[in-house]
XYZ file of C-alpha atoms in Angstrom:
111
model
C -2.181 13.643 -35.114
C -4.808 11.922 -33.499
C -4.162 9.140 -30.365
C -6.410 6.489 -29.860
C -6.772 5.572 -25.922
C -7.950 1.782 -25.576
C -9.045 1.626 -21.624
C -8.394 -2.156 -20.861
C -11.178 -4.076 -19.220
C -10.550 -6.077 -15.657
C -11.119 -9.855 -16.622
C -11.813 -12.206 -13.758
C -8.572 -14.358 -12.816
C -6.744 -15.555 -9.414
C -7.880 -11.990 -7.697
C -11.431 -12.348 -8.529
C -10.912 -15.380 -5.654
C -9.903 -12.027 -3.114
C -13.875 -11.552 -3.320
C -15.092 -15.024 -3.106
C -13.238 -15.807 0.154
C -14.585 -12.435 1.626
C -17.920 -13.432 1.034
C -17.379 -16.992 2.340
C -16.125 -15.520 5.337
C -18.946 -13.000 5.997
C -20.876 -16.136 5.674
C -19.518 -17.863 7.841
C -18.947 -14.882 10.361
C -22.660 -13.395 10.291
C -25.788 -13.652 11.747
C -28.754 -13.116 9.017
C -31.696 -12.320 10.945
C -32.617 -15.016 14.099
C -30.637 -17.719 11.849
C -27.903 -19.593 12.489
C -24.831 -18.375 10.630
C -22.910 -20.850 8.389
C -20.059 -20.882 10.718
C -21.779 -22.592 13.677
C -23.399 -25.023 11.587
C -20.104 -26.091 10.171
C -18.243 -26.313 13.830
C -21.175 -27.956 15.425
C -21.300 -30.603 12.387
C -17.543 -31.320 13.100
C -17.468 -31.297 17.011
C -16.252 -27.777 17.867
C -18.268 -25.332 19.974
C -18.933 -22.060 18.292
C -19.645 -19.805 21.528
C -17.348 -19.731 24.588
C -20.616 -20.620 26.906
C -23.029 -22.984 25.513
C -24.791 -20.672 23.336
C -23.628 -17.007 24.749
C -19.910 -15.941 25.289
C -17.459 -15.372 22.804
C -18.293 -15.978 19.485
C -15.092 -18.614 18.378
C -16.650 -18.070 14.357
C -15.146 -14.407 14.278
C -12.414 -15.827 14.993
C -12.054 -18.530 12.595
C -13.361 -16.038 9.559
C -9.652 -14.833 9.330
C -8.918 -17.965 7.538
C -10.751 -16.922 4.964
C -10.154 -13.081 5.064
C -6.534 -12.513 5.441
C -5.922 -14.804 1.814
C -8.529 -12.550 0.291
C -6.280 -9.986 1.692
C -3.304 -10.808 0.389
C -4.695 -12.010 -3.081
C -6.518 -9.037 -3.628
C -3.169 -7.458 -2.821
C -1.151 -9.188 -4.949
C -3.547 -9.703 -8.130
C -4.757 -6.188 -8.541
C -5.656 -6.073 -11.724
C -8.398 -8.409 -11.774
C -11.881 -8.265 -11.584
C -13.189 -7.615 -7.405
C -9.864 -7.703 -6.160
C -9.848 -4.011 -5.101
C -13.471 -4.615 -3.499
C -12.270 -8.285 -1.497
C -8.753 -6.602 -0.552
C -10.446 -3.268 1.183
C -13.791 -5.615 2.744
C -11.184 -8.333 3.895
C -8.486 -6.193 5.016
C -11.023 -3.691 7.198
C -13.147 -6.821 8.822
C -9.382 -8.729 9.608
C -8.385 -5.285 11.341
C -11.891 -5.455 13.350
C -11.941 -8.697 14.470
C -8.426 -8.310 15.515
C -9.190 -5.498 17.672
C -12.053 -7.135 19.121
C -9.243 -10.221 20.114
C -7.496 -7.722 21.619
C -9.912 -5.793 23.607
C -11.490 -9.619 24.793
C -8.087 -10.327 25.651
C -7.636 -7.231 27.800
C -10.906 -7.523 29.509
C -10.252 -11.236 30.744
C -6.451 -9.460 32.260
């Protein structure tokens, strides 16, 4: 007897979102070329300072892009099955762990 195998296709749903914060918070992280990023537009347009210094320092953006990349973490974690959730669970999850350790080692160099 014969079996038929029917591979079931990913559909976009809730984890698709896993990608779609990732990339808003490489936006909003980044540096494209001698542009602005996104990030210091958006805390300059609301009063915050994005560098520690004026315009040199520490870079507060980094910082505030785990907003967006731990949920995409924990989405993409939770709502495997969907279309991009793998893809915004392993970006997200490996840029959260290197920002954090670049908190850390800022945090050990000011000690």
């Amino acid at each position: 007897m014969t079996t038929i195998t029917v591979k079931k296709k990913k559909g976009i749903g809730v984890g698709s979102l896993s990608f779609a914060l990732c990339l808003i918070g490489i936006l909003f992280t980044f540096r494209f070329g001698d542009k602005f990023c996104i990030g210091d537009i958006i805390l300059n347009s609301i009063g915050l300072s994005a560098w520690s210094n004026g315009d040199s320092g520490i870079h507060y953006t980094n910082f505030y892009s785990i907003i967006f990349f731990i949920p995409s973490f924990i989405i993409g974690n939770i709502y495997q099955n969907n279309k991009f959730a793998k893809a915004g669970k392993i970006i997200s999850g490996f840029l959260s762990v290197l920002i954090l350790l670049v908190l850390i080692t800022t945090i050990i160099n000011f000690v």
